[in-house]
Coordinates of N, CA and C in Angstrom, one line a residue:
X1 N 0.8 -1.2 0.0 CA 0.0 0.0 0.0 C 0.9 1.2 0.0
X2 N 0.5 2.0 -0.8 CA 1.5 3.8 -0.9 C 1.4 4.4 -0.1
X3 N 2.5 4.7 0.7 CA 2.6 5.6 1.8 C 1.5 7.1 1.7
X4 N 0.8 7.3 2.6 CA -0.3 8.9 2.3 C 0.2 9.7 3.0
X5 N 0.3 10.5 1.7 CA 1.3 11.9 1.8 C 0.0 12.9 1.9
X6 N 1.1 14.3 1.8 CA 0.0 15.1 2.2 C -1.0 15.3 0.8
X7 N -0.2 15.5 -0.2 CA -0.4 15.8 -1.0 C -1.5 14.8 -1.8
X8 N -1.6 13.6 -1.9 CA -2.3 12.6 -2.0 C -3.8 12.4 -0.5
X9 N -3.6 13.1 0.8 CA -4.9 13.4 1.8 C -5.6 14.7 1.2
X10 N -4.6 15.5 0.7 CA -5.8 16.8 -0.4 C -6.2 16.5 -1.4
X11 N -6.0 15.9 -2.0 CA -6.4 15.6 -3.4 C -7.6 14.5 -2.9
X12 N -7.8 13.6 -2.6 CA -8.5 12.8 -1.9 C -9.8 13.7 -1.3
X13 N -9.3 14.8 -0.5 CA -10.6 15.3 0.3 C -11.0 17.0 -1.4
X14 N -10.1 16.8 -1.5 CA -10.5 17.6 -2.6 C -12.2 17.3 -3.7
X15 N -11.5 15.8 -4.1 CA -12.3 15.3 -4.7 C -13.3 14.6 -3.9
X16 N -13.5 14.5 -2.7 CA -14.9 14.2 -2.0 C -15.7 15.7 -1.9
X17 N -14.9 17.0 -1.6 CA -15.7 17.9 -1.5 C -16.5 18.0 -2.6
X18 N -15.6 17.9 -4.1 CA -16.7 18.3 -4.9 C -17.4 17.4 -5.7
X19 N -17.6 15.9 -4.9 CA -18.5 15.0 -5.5 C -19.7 15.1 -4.6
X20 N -19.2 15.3 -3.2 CA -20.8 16.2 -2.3 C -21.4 17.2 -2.6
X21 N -20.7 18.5 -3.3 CA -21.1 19.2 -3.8 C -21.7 19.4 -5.4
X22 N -21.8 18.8 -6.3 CA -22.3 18.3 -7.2 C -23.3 17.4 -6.9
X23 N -23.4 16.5 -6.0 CA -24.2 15.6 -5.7 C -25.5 16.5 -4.7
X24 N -25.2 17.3 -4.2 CA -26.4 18.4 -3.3 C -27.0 19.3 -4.2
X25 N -26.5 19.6 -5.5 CA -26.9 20.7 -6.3 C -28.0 19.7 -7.2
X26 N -27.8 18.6 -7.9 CA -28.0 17.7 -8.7 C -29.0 16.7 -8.1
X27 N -29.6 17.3 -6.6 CA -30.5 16.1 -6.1 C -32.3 16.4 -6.5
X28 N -32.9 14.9 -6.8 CA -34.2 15.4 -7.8 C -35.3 16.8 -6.6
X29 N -34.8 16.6 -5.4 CA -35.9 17.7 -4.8 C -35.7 18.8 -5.8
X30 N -34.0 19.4 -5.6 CA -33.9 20.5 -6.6 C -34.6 20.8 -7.7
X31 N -33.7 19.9 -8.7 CA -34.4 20.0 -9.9 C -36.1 19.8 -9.7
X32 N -36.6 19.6 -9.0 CA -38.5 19.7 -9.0 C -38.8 21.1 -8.5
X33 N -38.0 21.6 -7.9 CA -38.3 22.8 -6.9 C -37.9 24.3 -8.0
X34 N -36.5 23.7 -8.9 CA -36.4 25.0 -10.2 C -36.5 24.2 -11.4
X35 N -36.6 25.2 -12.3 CA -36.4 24.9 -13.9 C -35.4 25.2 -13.9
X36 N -35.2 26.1 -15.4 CA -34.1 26.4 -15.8 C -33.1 27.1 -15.3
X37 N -31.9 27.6 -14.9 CA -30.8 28.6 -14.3 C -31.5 28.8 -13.1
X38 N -31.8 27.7 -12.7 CA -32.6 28.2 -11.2 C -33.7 29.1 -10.8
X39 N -34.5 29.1 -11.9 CA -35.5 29.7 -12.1 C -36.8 28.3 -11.1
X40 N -37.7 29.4 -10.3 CA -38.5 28.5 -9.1 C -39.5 27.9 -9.8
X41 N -40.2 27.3 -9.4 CA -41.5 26.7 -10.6 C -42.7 27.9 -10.4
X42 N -43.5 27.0 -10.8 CA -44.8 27.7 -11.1 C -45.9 27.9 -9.8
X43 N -46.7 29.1 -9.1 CA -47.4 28.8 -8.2 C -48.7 29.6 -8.8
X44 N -49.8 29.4 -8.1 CA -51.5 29.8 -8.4 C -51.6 29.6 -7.4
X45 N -52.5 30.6 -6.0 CA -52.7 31.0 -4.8 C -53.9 31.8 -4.7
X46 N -54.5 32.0 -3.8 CA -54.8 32.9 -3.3 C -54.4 33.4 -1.9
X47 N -53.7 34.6 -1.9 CA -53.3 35.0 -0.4 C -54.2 36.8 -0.2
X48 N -54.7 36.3 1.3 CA -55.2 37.8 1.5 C -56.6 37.9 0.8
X49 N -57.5 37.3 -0.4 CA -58.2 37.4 -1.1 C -57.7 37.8 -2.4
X50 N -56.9 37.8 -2.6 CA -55.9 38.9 -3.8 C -55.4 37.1 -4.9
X51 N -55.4 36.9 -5.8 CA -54.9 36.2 -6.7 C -53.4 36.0 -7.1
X52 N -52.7 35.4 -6.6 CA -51.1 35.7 -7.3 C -50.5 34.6 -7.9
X53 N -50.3 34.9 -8.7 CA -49.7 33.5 -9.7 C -48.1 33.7 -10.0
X54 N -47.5 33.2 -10.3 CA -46.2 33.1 -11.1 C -46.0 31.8 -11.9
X55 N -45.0 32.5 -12.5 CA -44.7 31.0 -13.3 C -43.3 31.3 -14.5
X56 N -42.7 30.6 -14.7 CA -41.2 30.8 -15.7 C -41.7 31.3 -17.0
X57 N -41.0 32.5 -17.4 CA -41.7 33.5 -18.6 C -41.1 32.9 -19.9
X58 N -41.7 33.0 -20.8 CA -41.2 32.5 -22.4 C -40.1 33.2 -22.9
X59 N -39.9 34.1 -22.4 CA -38.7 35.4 -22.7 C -38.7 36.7 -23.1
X60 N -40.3 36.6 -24.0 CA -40.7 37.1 -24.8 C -41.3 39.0 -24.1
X61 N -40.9 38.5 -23.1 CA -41.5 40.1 -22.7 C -40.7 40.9 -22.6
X62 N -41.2 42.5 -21.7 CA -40.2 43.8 -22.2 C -39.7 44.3 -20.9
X63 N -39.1 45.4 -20.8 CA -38.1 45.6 -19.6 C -37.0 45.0 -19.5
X64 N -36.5 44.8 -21.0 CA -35.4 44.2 -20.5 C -35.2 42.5 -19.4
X65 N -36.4 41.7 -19.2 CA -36.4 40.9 -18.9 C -35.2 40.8 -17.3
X66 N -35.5 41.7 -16.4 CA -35.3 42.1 -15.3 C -35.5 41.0 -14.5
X67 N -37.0 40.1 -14.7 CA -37.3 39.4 -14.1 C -36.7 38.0 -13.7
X68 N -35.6 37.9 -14.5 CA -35.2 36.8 -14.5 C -35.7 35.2 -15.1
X69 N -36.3 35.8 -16.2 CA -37.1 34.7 -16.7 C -38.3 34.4 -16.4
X70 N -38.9 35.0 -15.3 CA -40.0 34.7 -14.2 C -41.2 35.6 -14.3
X71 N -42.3 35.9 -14.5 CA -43.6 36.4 -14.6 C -44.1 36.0 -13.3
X72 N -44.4 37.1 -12.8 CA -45.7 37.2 -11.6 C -46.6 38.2 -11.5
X73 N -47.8 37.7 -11.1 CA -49.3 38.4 -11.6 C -49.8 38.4 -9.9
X74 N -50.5 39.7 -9.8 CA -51.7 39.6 -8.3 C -52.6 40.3 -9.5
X75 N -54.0 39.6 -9.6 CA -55.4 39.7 -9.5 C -55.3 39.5 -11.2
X76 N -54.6 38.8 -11.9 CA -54.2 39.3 -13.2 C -53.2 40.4 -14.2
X77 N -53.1 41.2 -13.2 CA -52.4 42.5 -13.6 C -50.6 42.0 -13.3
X78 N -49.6 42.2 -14.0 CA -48.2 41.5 -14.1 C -48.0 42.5 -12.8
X79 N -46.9 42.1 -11.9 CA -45.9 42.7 -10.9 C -44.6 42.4 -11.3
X80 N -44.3 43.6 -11.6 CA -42.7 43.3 -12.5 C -42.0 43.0 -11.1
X81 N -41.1 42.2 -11.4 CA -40.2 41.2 -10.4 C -38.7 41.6 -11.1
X82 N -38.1 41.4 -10.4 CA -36.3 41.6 -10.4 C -35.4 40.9 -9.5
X83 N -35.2 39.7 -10.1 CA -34.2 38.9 -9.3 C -32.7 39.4 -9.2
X84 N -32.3 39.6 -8.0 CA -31.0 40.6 -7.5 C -29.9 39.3 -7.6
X85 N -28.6 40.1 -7.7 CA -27.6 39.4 -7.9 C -27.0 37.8 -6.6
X86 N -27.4 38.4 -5.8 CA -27.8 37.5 -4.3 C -28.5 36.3 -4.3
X87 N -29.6 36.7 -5.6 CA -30.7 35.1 -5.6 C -31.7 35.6 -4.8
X88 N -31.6 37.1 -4.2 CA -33.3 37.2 -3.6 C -33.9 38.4 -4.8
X89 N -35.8 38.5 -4.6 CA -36.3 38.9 -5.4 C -36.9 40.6 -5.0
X90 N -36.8 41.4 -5.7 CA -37.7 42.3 -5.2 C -38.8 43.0 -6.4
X91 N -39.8 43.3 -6.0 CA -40.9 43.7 -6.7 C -41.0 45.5 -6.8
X92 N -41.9 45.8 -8.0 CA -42.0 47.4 -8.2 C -42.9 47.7 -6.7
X93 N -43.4 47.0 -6.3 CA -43.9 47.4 -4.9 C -43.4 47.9 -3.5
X94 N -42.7 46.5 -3.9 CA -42.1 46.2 -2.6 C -40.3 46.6 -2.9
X95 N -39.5 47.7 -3.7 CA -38.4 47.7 -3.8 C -36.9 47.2 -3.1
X96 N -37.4 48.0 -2.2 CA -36.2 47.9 -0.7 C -36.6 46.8 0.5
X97 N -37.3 45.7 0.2 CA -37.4 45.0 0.6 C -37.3 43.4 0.1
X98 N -35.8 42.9 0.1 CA -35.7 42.0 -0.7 C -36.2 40.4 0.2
X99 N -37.1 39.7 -0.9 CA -37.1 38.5 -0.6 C -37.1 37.4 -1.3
X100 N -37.2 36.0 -0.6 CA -36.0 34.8 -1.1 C -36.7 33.9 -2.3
X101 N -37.7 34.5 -2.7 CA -38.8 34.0 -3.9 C -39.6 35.1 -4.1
X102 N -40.1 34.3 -5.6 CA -40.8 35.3 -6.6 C -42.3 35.5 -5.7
X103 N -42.8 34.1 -5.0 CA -44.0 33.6 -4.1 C -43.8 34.7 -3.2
X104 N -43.1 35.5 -2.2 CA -42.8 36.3 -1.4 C -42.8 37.2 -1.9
X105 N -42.2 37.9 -3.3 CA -42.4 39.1 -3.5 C -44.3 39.6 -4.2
X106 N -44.9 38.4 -4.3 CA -45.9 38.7 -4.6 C -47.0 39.0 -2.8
X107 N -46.9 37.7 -2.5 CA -47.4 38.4 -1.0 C -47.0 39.5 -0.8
X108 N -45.7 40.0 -0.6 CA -45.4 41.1 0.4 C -46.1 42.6 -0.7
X109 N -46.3 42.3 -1.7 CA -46.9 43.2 -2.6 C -48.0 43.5 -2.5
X110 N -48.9 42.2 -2.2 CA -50.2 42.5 -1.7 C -50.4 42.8 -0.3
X111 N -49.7 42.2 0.4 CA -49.4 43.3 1.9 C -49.1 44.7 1.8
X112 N -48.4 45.3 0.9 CA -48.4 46.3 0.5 C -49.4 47.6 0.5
X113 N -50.1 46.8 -0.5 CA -51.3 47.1 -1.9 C -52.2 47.3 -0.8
X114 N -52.5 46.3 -0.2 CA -53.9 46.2 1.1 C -54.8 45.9 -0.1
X115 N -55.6 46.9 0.0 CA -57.1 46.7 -0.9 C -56.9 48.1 -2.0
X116 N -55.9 48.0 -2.5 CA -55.7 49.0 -3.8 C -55.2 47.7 -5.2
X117 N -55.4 48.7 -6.1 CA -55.7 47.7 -7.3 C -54.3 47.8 -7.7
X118 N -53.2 47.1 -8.2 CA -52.1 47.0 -8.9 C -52.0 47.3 -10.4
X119 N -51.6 48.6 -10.6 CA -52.1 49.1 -11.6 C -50.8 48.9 -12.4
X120 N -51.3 48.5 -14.0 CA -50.2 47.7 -15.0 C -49.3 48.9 -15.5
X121 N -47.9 49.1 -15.2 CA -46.7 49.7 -15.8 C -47.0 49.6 -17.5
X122 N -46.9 51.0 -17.6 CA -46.8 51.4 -19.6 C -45.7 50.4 -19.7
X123 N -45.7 50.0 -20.7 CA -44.3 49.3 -21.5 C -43.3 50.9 -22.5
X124 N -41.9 50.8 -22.5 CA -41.4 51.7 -22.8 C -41.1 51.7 -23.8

């Protein structure tokens, strides 16, 4: 058996680190929980009486696609969304208050909102 050097105990723990780490990124909960580039799935709710849906966008929309791929609606009307460089989300509502899903920025919007109507942004 080859004497274990140090050099051969890193390389060893090297390549366990990043066979657990590949292996946690790569496990089916994940992949069911995002789509694509980590984009969250799809939700349909009602919170508060208010309607909020999301769901992964075709691409095809405007603003520069801020959203990160991602469409979210309260009552029908879009809530432009902006996923921050961090991985948390914040909404035209809710700006300075960032949170950890698209699902969260639409609640805390209608927390917001209360009982006002979310009125649709002109396109530019």
């Amino acid at each position: 058996m080859p004497e274990l050097t140090r050099r051969r105990a890193l390389t060893a723990a090297a390549a366990l680190t990043a066979a657990a780490g590949i292996r946690a990124v790569d496990t089916p909960a994940a992949s069911a929980a995002e789509h694509h580039h980590g984009s969250p799935g799809a939700f349909d709710e009602v919170y508060k009486g208010r309607r909020i849906q999301g769901r992964p966008a075709d691409g095809g929309g405007h603003h520069h696609d801020h959203g990160g791929g991602y469409a979210v609606f309260v009552d029908g009307v879009e809530l432009h969304v902006m996923r921050n460089a961090d991985g948390s989300w914040i909404s035209v509502v809710s700006h300075y208050a960032p949170v950890p899903t698209p699902r969260a920025a639409a609640r805390a919007a209608v927390d917001e909102l209360q009982d006002a109507v979310l009125l649709p942004l002109p396109a530019n």
